[in-house]
Short mmCIF file of C-alpha atoms and ligand atoms in Angstrom, two decimals:
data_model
loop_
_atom_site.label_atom_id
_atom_site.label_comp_id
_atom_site.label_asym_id
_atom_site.label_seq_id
_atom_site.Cartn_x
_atom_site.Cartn_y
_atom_site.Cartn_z
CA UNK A 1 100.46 34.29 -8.01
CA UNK A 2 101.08 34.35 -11.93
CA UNK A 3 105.09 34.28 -11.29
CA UNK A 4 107.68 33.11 -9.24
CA UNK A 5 111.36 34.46 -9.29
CA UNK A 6 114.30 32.85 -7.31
CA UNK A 7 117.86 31.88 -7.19
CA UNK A 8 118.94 28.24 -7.32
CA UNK A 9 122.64 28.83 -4.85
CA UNK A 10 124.94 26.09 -6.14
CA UNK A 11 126.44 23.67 -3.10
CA UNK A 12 130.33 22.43 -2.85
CA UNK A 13 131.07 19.50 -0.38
CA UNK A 14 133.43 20.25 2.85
CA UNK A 15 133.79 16.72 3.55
CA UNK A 16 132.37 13.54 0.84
CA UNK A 17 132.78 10.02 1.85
CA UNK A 18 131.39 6.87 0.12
CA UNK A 19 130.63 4.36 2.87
CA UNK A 20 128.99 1.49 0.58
CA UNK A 21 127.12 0.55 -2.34
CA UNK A 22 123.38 -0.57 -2.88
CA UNK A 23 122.74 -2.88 -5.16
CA UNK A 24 120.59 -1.02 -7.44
CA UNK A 25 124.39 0.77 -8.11
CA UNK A 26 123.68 3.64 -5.47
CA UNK A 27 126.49 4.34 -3.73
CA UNK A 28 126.15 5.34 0.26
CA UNK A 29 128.12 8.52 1.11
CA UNK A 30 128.37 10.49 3.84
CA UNK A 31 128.76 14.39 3.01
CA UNK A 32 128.46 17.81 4.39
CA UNK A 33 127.10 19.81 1.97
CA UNK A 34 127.21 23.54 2.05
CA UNK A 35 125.85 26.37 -0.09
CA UNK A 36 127.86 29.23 -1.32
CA UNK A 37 127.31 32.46 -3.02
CA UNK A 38 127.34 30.93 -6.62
CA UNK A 39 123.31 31.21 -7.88
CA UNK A 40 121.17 30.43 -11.32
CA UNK A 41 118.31 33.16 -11.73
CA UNK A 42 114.99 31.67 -12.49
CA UNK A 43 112.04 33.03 -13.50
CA UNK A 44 108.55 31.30 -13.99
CA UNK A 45 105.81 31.97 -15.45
CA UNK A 46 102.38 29.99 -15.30
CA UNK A 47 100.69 29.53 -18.42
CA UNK A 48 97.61 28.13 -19.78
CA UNK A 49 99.57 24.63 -20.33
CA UNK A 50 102.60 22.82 -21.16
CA UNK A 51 106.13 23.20 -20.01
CA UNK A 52 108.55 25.58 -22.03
CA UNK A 53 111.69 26.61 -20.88
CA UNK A 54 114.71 29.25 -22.05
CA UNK A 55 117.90 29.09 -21.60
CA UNK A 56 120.98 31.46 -21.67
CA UNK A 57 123.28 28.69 -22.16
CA UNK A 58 123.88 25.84 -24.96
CA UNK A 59 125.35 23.88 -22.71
CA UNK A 60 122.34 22.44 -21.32
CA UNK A 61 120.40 19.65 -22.63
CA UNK A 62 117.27 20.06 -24.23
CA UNK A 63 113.59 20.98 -23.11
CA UNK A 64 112.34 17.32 -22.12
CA UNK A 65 115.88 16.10 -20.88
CA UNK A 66 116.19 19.39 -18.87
CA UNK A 67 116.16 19.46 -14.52
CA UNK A 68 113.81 21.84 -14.58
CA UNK A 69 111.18 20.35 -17.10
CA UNK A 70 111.19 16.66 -15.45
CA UNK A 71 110.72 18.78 -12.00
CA UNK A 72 107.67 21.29 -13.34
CA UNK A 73 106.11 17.55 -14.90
CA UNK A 74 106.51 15.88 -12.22
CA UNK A 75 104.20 18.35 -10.05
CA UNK A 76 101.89 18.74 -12.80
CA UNK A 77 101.50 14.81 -12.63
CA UNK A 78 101.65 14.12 -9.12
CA UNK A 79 98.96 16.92 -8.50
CA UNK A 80 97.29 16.71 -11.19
CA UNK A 81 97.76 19.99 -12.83
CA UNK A 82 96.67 21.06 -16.11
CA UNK A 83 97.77 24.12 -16.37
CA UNK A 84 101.42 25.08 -17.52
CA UNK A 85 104.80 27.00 -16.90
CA UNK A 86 107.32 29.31 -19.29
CA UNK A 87 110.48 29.11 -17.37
CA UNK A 88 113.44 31.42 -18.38
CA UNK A 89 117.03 30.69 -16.48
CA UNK A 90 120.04 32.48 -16.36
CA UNK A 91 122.57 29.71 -15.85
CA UNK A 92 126.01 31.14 -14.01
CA UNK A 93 126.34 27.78 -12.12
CA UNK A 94 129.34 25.73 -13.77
CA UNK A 95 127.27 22.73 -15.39
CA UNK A 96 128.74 19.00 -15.28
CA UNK A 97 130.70 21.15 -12.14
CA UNK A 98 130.04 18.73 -9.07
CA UNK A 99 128.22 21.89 -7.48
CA UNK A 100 124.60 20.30 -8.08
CA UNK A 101 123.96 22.65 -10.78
CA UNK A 102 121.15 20.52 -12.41
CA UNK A 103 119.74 19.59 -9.08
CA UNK A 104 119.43 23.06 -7.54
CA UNK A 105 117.47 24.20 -10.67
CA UNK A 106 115.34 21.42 -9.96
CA UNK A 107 114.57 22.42 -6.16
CA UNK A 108 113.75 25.61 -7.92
CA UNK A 109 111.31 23.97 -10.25
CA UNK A 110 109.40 22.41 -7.25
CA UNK A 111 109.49 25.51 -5.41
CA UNK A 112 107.80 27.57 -8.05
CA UNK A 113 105.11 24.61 -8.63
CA UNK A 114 104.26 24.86 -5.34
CA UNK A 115 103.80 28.39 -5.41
CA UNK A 116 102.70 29.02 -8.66
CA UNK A 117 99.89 26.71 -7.96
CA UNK A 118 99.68 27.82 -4.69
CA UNK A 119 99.56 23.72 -3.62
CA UNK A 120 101.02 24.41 0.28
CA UNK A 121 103.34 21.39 0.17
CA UNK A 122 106.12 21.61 2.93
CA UNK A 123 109.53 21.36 2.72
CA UNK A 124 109.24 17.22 3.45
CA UNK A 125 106.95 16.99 0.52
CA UNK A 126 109.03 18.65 -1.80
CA UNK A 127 111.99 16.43 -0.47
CA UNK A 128 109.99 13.56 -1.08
CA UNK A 129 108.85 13.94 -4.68
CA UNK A 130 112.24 15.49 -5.57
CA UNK A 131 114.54 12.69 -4.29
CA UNK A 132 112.89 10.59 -7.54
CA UNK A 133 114.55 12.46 -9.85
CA UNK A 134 117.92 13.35 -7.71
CA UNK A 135 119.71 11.96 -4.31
CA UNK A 136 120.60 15.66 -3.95
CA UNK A 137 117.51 17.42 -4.73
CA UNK A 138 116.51 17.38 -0.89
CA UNK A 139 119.53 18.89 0.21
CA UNK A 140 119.47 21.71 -2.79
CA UNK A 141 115.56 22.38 -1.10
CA UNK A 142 116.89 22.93 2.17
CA UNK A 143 120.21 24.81 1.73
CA UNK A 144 122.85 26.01 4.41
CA UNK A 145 124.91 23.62 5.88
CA UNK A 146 124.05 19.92 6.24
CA UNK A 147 125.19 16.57 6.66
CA UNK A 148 123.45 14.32 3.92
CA UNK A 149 123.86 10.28 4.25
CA UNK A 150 121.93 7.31 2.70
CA UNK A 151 122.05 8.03 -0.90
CA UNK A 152 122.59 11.94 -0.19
CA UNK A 153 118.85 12.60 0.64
CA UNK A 154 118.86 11.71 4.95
CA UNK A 155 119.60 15.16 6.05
CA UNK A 156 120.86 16.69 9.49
CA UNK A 157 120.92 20.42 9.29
CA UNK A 158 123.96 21.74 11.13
CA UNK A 159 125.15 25.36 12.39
CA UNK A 160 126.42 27.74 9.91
CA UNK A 161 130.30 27.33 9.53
CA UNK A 162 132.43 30.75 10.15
CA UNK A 163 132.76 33.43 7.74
CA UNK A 164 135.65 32.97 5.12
CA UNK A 165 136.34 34.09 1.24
CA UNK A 166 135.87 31.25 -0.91
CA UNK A 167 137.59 31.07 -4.19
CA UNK A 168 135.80 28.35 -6.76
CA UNK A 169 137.59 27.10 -10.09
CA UNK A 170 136.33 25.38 -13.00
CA UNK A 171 138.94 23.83 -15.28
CA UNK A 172 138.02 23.13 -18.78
CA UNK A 173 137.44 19.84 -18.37
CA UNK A 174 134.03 17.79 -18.50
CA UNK A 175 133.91 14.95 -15.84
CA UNK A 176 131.63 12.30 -15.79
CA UNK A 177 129.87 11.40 -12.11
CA UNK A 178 128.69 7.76 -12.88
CA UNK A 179 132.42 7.19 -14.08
CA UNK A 180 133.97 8.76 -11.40
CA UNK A 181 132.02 6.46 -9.00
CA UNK A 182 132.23 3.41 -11.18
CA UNK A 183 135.93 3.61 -11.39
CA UNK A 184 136.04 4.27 -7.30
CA UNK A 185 134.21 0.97 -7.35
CA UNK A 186 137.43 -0.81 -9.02
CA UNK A 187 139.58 0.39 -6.21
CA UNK A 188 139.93 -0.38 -2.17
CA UNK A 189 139.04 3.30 -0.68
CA UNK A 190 142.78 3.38 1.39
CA UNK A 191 141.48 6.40 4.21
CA UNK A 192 138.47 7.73 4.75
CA UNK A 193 138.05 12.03 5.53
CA UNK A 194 137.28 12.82 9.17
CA UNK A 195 133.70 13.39 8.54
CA UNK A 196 132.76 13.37 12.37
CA UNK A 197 135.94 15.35 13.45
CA UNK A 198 134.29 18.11 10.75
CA UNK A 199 130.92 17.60 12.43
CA UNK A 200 132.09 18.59 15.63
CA UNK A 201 134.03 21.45 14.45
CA UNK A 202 131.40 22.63 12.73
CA UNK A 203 129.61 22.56 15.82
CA UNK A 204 131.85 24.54 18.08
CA UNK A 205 132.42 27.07 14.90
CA UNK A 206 135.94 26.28 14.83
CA UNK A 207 137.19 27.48 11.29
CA UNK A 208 140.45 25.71 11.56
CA UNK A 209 138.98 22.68 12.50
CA UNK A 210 137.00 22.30 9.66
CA UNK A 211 139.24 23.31 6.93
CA UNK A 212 141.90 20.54 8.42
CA UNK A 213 139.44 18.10 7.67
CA UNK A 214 138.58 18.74 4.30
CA UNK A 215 138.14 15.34 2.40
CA UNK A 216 136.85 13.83 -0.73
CA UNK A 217 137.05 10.57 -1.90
CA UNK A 218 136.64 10.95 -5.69
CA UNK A 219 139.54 13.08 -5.74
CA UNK A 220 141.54 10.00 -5.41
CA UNK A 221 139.93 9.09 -9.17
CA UNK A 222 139.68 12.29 -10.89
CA UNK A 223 143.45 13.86 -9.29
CA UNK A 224 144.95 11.03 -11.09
CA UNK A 225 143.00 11.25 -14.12
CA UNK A 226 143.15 15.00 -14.70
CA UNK A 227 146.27 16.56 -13.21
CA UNK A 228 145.24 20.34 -13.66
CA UNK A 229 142.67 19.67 -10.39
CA UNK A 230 146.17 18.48 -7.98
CA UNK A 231 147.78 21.86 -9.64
CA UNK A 232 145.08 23.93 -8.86
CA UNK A 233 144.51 22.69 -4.96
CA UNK A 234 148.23 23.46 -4.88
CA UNK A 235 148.29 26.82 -6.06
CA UNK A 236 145.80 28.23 -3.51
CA UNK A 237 147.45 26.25 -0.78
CA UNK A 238 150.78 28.12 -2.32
CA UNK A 239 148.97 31.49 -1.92
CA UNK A 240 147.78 30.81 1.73
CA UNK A 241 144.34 28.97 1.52
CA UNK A 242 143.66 27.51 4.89
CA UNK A 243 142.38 24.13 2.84
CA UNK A 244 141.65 23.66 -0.63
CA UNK A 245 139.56 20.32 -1.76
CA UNK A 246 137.60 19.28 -5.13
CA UNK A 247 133.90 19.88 -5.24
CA UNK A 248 131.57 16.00 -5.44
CA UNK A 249 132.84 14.42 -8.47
CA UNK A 250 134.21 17.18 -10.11
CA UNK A 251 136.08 19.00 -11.55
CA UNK A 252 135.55 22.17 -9.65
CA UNK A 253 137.89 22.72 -7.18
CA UNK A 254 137.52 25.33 -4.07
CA UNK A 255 139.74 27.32 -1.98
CA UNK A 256 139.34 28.61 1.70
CA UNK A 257 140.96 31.68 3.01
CA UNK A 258 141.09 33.86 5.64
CA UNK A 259 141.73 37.20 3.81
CA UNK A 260 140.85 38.40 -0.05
CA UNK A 261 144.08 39.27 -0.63
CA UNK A 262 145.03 35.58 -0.33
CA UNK A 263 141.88 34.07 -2.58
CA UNK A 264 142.84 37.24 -5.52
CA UNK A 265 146.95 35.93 -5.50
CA UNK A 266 145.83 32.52 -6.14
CA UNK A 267 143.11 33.61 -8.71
CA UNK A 268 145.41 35.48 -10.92
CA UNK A 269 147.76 32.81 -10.60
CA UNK A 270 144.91 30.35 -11.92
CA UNK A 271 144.06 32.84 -14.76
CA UNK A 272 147.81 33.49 -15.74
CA UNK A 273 148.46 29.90 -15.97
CA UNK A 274 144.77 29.18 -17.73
CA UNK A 275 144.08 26.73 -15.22
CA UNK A 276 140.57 27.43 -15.22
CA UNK A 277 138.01 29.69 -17.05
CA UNK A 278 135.22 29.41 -15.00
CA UNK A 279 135.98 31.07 -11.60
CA UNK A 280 134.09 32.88 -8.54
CA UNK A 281 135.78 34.60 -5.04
CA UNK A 282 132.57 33.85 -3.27
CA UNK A 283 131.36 32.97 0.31
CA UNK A 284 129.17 30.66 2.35
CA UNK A 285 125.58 31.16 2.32
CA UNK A 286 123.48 30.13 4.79
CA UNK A 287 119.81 28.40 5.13
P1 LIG B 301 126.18 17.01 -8.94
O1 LIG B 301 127.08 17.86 -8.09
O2 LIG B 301 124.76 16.90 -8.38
O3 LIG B 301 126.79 15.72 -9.36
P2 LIG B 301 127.00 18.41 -11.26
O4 LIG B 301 127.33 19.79 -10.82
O5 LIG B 301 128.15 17.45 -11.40
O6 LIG B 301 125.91 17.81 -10.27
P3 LIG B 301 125.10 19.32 -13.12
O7 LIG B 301 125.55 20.70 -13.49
O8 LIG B 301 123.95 19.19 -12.19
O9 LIG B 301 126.32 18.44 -12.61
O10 LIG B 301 124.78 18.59 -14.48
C1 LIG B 301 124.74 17.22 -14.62
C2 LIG B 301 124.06 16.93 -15.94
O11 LIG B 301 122.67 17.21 -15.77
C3 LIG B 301 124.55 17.82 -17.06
O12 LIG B 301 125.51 17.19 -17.83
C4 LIG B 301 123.31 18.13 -17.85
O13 LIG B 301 123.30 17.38 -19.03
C5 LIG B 301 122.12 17.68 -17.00
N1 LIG B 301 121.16 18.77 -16.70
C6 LIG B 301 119.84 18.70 -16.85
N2 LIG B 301 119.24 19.84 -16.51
C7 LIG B 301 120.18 20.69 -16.11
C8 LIG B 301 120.16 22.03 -15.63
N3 LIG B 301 119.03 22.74 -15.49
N4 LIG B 301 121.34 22.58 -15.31
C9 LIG B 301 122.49 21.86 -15.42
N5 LIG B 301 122.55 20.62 -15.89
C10 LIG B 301 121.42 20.01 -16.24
#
């Protein structure tokens, strides 16, 4: 195979808990991760050596500092590959988003070494070479829903969660993850989401359930910090979203609802206010 096209699905979390910290600065969460209709398009291309990538956006860092490059070298080095890869991405994921934009480009990276090079690695290997460069690299391989704990990379696939129209919003704003977590650190957590009440409603496929269960953490950081994410999870409750919660560290925010009329009120809303300039009506996406 000479090349490899795919489509690295951005995540969001339904539920993101922080349970305790390691003291290499790791922190221990407890999330259930889910992938929705939100994608990158990759294409690779193997080549005599070398890694060079493309990009359609200048907001990603350069070649060497790039996902994708530290994923491609780390194959080439841990196989021992000589040969190389032109990669060319179409980047539609939010970046800096808290929707594992970086990371899922990475999974993609490994996927297409493995290919590419036709190597036969499974699923576990790839986990276990792409954990060193991200805790949520192992959950981008794997997709669908999941519950991730340890550092994000101990994985329980669950059940698909019901059918629902997902709207996703972006503000203008760039949040920092370290920060987000080290300022968490400064503060006693006061309640923690329902994490196993979500678990077992996403078990018995009970819609409701989950989306009254909806929890993050970080918010309790960023929702201070940057007001326009509290405005936004307001406005789609306003316009009838069953829950609405912010995406890992931020600042994306998401919406669930039961009908598109519901998710398109709240998204012109969003635009006529210029809440956010990045958004999707989407839906969940399974394994
Ligand atoms: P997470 O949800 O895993 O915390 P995120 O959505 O907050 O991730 P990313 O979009 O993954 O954030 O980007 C985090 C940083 O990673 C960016 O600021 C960017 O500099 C860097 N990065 C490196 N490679 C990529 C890539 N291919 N796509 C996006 N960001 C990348």
């Amino acid at each position: 195979m000479d090349n490899y096209e795919i489509r690295a699905y951005a995540k969001i979390n339904l539920s993101l808990d922080v349970t305790g910290r390691l003291e290499n600065g790791y922190h221990l969460v407890k999330m259930v991760m889910q992938t929705v209709g939100i994608f990158d398009e990759l294409r690779f291309e193997k080549t005599k050596d070398g890694i060079a990538i493309t990009a359609d956006s200048g907001e990603l860092p350069g070649e060497q500092d790039n996902l994708i490059y530290k994923a491609a070298s780390l194959m080439k080095e841990a196989y021992g590959i000589s040969g190389g890869v032109k990669v060319s991405l179409k980047k539609n994921i939010p970046v800096a988003a808290g929707m594992a934009g970086g990371s899922t480009d990475a999974a993609a990276a490994l996927k297409a070494m493995n290919e590419l090079y036709g190597l036969g690695l499974s699923l576990r290997e790839l986990q276990e070479l792409g954990v060193k460069l991200g805790a949520d690299i192992p959950y981008c391989l794997l997709g669908g829903t999941a519950l991730a704990e340890g550092i994000g990379e101990i994985l329980t696939p669950l059940p698909p969660v019901p059918g629902a129209v997902l709207l996703v919003a972006k503000p203008a704003i760039n949040v920092s993850t370290r920060d987000v977590y080290q300022e968490l650190d400064s503060h006693a957590i006061p309640s923690h989401p329902d994490v196993d009440g979500m678990l077992s409603a996403i078990r018995r496929g009970d819609l409701e359930g989950i989306t009254g269960r909806l929890g993050n953490v970080l918010e309790m950081v960023t929702v201070e910090r940057y007001p326009v994410i509290g405005r936004i999870k307001s406005l789609m409750l306003e316009c009838g979203a069953k829950g609405s919660l912010m995406s890992g560290s931020g600042p994306t925010v998401f919406g669930i609802f039961e009908t598109a009329s519901g998710a398109e009120k709240a998204l012109s809303r969003i635009r006529g206010y210029d809440l956010a300039p990045q958004t999707f009506v989407t839906e969940f996406v399974n394994a």
